[in-house]
Amino acid sequence: MAQPMNRHPFAPYTLVLSVFLCVGCGKKGLDADIKAFKDAGRDVSEFSSTDPAPMQAKKCKQGTVDQLTVLLCEYASREAAENGLRNAATWAGESPTWLSLKRDKIVFVAADRAESDPHGKNLTALTKVFRRMVKK
């Protein structure tokens, strides 16, 4: 007669933890960031490719998240992304409130062009989502 197999007390949680850690697996670059905003429950419009030349990037996508205009650009290197941060001011233009952040080879720029976020709550929320993204 076969003996019952002893199970580790944390065995049921292993699958759950594995699935949790793999959220976003298979997605890289700009699409992973857009997915992260959606997964965080933010109101995300369709992002479309835009000319990367003004940002001196390899590839850029633009859309809106929580009524803020968002630009995500991917660069060939971290050094190139550092230069992209400097170009963000030109992209933001006359926007009263905007910010730019860099993570690895990705630059995130958000501008409140419609002045729909006077207290910066949405801008703060987007910043948290972007900073929490793990390098894949």
PDB file of C-alpha atoms in Angstrom:
ATOM      1  CA  MET A   1       0.000   0.000   0.000  1.00  0.00           C
ATOM      2  CA  ALA A   2       1.342   3.448  -0.913  1.00  0.00           C
ATOM      3  CA  GLN A   3       2.170   5.860   1.850  1.00  0.00           C
ATOM      4  CA  PRO A   4       0.568   9.331   1.685  1.00  0.00           C
ATOM      5  CA  MET A   5       3.024  11.956   0.534  1.00  0.00           C
ATOM      6  CA  ASN A   6       3.980  14.544   3.142  1.00  0.00           C
ATOM      7  CA  ARG A   7       3.334  18.059   1.908  1.00  0.00           C
ATOM      8  CA  HIS A   8       5.177  21.122   2.996  1.00  0.00           C
ATOM      9  CA  PRO A   9       2.845  23.492   4.901  1.00  0.00           C
ATOM     10  CA  PHE A  10       3.545  26.285   2.383  1.00  0.00           C
ATOM     11  CA  ALA A  11       2.973  24.133  -0.730  1.00  0.00           C
ATOM     12  CA  PRO A  12      -0.448  25.663  -1.567  1.00  0.00           C
ATOM     13  CA  TYR A  13       1.100  29.125  -1.558  1.00  0.00           C
ATOM     14  CA  THR A  14       3.926  28.242  -3.929  1.00  0.00           C
ATOM     15  CA  LEU A  15       1.721  28.381  -7.027  1.00  0.00           C
ATOM     16  CA  VAL A  16       0.090  31.621  -5.933  1.00  0.00           C
ATOM     17  CA  LEU A  17       3.480  33.202  -5.287  1.00  0.00           C
ATOM     18  CA  SER A  18       4.822  31.966  -8.629  1.00  0.00           C
ATOM     19  CA  VAL A  19       1.882  33.474 -10.500  1.00  0.00           C
ATOM     20  CA  PHE A  20       2.221  36.745  -8.587  1.00  0.00           C
ATOM     21  CA  LEU A  21       5.916  37.045  -9.373  1.00  0.00           C
ATOM     22  CA  CYS A  22       5.313  36.330 -13.042  1.00  0.00           C
ATOM     23  CA  VAL A  23       2.716  39.049 -13.599  1.00  0.00           C
ATOM     24  CA  GLY A  24       3.948  40.902 -16.654  1.00  0.00           C
ATOM     25  CA  CYS A  25       6.367  38.090 -17.603  1.00  0.00           C
ATOM     26  CA  GLY A  26       6.948  37.984 -21.311  1.00  0.00           C
ATOM     27  CA  LYS A  27       6.343  41.697 -21.719  1.00  0.00           C
ATOM     28  CA  LYS A  28       9.295  43.990 -21.925  1.00  0.00           C
ATOM     29  CA  GLY A  29       9.936  47.632 -22.540  1.00  0.00           C
ATOM     30  CA  LEU A  30       7.177  50.121 -23.157  1.00  0.00           C
ATOM     31  CA  ASP A  31       4.352  47.570 -23.379  1.00  0.00           C
ATOM     32  CA  ALA A  32       5.206  46.279 -19.893  1.00  0.00           C
ATOM     33  CA  ASP A  33       4.962  49.803 -18.478  1.00  0.00           C
ATOM     34  CA  ILE A  34       1.616  50.440 -20.181  1.00  0.00           C
ATOM     35  CA  LYS A  35       0.335  47.106 -18.835  1.00  0.00           C
ATOM     36  CA  ALA A  36       1.541  48.057 -15.332  1.00  0.00           C
ATOM     37  CA  PHE A  37      -0.598  51.219 -15.394  1.00  0.00           C
ATOM     38  CA  LYS A  38      -3.625  49.172 -16.507  1.00  0.00           C
ATOM     39  CA  ASP A  39      -2.966  46.504 -13.868  1.00  0.00           C
ATOM     40  CA  ALA A  40      -2.777  49.219 -11.208  1.00  0.00           C
ATOM     41  CA  GLY A  41      -6.332  50.247 -12.093  1.00  0.00           C
ATOM     42  CA  ARG A  42      -5.407  53.499 -13.798  1.00  0.00           C
ATOM     43  CA  ASP A  43      -7.592  54.877 -16.635  1.00  0.00           C
ATOM     44  CA  VAL A  44      -5.338  54.184 -19.639  1.00  0.00           C
ATOM     45  CA  SER A  45      -6.091  55.265 -23.212  1.00  0.00           C
ATOM     46  CA  GLU A  46      -4.693  53.486 -26.237  1.00  0.00           C
ATOM     47  CA  PHE A  47      -0.996  54.287 -26.622  1.00  0.00           C
ATOM     48  CA  SER A  48       0.340  54.841 -30.123  1.00  0.00           C
ATOM     49  CA  SER A  49       3.839  55.050 -31.516  1.00  0.00           C
ATOM     50  CA  THR A  50       5.184  58.557 -31.925  1.00  0.00           C
ATOM     51  CA  ASP A  51       8.308  59.988 -33.538  1.00  0.00           C
ATOM     52  CA  PRO A  52      11.247  59.197 -31.218  1.00  0.00           C
ATOM     53  CA  ALA A  53      13.588  61.750 -32.869  1.00  0.00           C
ATOM     54  CA  PRO A  54      12.712  64.751 -30.639  1.00  0.00           C
ATOM     55  CA  MET A  55      13.525  62.634 -27.579  1.00  0.00           C
ATOM     56  CA  GLN A  56      16.581  61.061 -29.298  1.00  0.00           C
ATOM     57  CA  ALA A  57      15.121  57.665 -28.411  1.00  0.00           C
ATOM     58  CA  LYS A  58      14.967  54.270 -30.043  1.00  0.00           C
ATOM     59  CA  LYS A  59      11.166  54.088 -29.728  1.00  0.00           C
ATOM     60  CA  CYS A  60       8.404  56.159 -28.073  1.00  0.00           C
ATOM     61  CA  LYS A  61       4.696  55.719 -27.333  1.00  0.00           C
ATOM     62  CA  GLN A  62       2.231  58.392 -26.273  1.00  0.00           C
ATOM     63  CA  GLY A  63      -1.210  58.197 -24.683  1.00  0.00           C
ATOM     64  CA  THR A  64      -3.118  59.338 -21.633  1.00  0.00           C
ATOM     65  CA  VAL A  65      -3.307  57.874 -18.157  1.00  0.00           C
ATOM     66  CA  ASP A  66      -5.785  59.379 -15.694  1.00  0.00           C
ATOM     67  CA  GLN A  67      -6.247  62.388 -18.018  1.00  0.00           C
ATOM     68  CA  LEU A  68      -2.504  63.123 -18.003  1.00  0.00           C
ATOM     69  CA  THR A  69      -0.586  63.082 -21.270  1.00  0.00           C
ATOM     70  CA  VAL A  70       2.094  60.405 -20.987  1.00  0.00           C
ATOM     71  CA  LEU A  71       5.166  59.724 -23.097  1.00  0.00           C
ATOM     72  CA  LEU A  72       7.199  56.541 -22.672  1.00  0.00           C
ATOM     73  CA  CYS A  73      10.497  56.235 -24.526  1.00  0.00           C
ATOM     74  CA  GLU A  74      12.969  53.381 -24.771  1.00  0.00           C
ATOM     75  CA  TYR A  75      16.670  54.042 -25.325  1.00  0.00           C
ATOM     76  CA  ALA A  76      19.597  52.000 -26.550  1.00  0.00           C
ATOM     77  CA  SER A  77      21.566  52.603 -23.342  1.00  0.00           C
ATOM     78  CA  ARG A  78      21.233  54.058 -19.857  1.00  0.00           C
ATOM     79  CA  GLU A  79      23.425  56.985 -20.887  1.00  0.00           C
ATOM     80  CA  ALA A  80      21.122  57.753 -23.819  1.00  0.00           C
ATOM     81  CA  ALA A  81      18.125  57.608 -21.443  1.00  0.00           C
ATOM     82  CA  GLU A  82      19.863  60.154 -19.211  1.00  0.00           C
ATOM     83  CA  ASN A  83      19.929  62.532 -22.198  1.00  0.00           C
ATOM     84  CA  GLY A  84      16.254  61.776 -22.773  1.00  0.00           C
ATOM     85  CA  LEU A  85      15.450  63.206 -19.361  1.00  0.00           C
ATOM     86  CA  ARG A  86      16.836  66.530 -20.529  1.00  0.00           C
ATOM     87  CA  ASN A  87      14.635  66.459 -23.642  1.00  0.00           C
ATOM     88  CA  ALA A  88      11.506  65.932 -21.537  1.00  0.00           C
ATOM     89  CA  ALA A  89      11.189  69.650 -20.781  1.00  0.00           C
ATOM     90  CA  THR A  90      10.859  70.405 -24.480  1.00  0.00           C
ATOM     91  CA  TRP A  91       8.185  67.722 -24.876  1.00  0.00           C
ATOM     92  CA  ALA A  92       6.233  69.002 -21.834  1.00  0.00           C
ATOM     93  CA  GLY A  93       6.252  72.501 -23.306  1.00  0.00           C
ATOM     94  CA  GLU A  94       4.102  75.041 -21.491  1.00  0.00           C
ATOM     95  CA  SER A  95       2.429  72.438 -19.302  1.00  0.00           C
ATOM     96  CA  PRO A  96       1.966  73.886 -15.799  1.00  0.00           C
ATOM     97  CA  THR A  97       2.785  70.566 -14.138  1.00  0.00           C
ATOM     98  CA  TRP A  98       4.945  67.779 -15.499  1.00  0.00           C
ATOM     99  CA  LEU A  99       7.628  65.338 -14.459  1.00  0.00           C
ATOM    100  CA  SER A 100      10.121  62.962 -15.999  1.00  0.00           C
ATOM    101  CA  LEU A 101      11.623  59.805 -14.520  1.00  0.00           C
ATOM    102  CA  LYS A 102      14.174  57.281 -15.735  1.00  0.00           C
ATOM    103  CA  ARG A 103      14.391  53.591 -14.967  1.00  0.00           C
ATOM    104  CA  ASP A 104      17.155  51.691 -16.717  1.00  0.00           C
ATOM    105  CA  LYS A 105      16.629  52.444 -20.452  1.00  0.00           C
ATOM    106  CA  ILE A 106      13.055  53.752 -20.134  1.00  0.00           C
ATOM    107  CA  VAL A 107      12.063  57.399 -19.696  1.00  0.00           C
ATOM    108  CA  PHE A 108       8.571  58.230 -18.434  1.00  0.00           C
ATOM    109  CA  VAL A 109       7.202  61.753 -18.902  1.00  0.00           C
ATOM    110  CA  ALA A 110       3.763  62.875 -17.719  1.00  0.00           C
ATOM    111  CA  ALA A 111       2.267  66.319 -18.275  1.00  0.00           C
ATOM    112  CA  ASP A 112      -0.958  67.806 -16.943  1.00  0.00           C
ATOM    113  CA  ARG A 113      -1.711  69.769 -20.113  1.00  0.00           C
ATOM    114  CA  ALA A 114      -5.459  69.938 -19.415  1.00  0.00           C
ATOM    115  CA  GLU A 115      -4.839  71.070 -15.812  1.00  0.00           C
ATOM    116  CA  SER A 116      -7.086  68.221 -14.615  1.00  0.00           C
ATOM    117  CA  ASP A 117      -4.883  67.264 -11.654  1.00  0.00           C
ATOM    118  CA  PRO A 118      -4.448  70.488  -9.655  1.00  0.00           C
ATOM    119  CA  HIS A 119      -3.255  68.734  -6.488  1.00  0.00           C
ATOM    120  CA  GLY A 120      -0.977  66.259  -8.272  1.00  0.00           C
ATOM    121  CA  LYS A 121      -2.673  63.119  -6.920  1.00  0.00           C
ATOM    122  CA  ASN A 122      -2.754  61.361 -10.289  1.00  0.00           C
ATOM    123  CA  LEU A 123       0.803  62.403 -11.069  1.00  0.00           C
ATOM    124  CA  THR A 124       1.934  60.963  -7.736  1.00  0.00           C
ATOM    125  CA  ALA A 125       0.039  57.710  -8.349  1.00  0.00           C
ATOM    126  CA  LEU A 126       1.621  57.273 -11.806  1.00  0.00           C
ATOM    127  CA  THR A 127       5.055  57.958 -10.360  1.00  0.00           C
ATOM    128  CA  LYS A 128       4.568  55.158  -7.827  1.00  0.00           C
ATOM    129  CA  VAL A 129       3.488  52.680 -10.509  1.00  0.00           C
ATOM    130  CA  PHE A 130       6.472  53.521 -12.723  1.00  0.00           C
ATOM    131  CA  ARG A 131       8.978  53.288  -9.878  1.00  0.00           C
ATOM    132  CA  ARG A 132       7.600  49.928  -8.727  1.00  0.00           C
ATOM    133  CA  MET A 133       8.166  48.294 -12.109  1.00  0.00           C
ATOM    134  CA  VAL A 134      10.893  45.704 -11.806  1.00  0.00           C
ATOM    135  CA  LYS A 135      13.589  45.478 -14.419  1.00  0.00           C
ATOM    136  CA  LYS A 136      12.603  42.486 -16.544  1.00  0.00           C
TER     137      LYS A 136
END
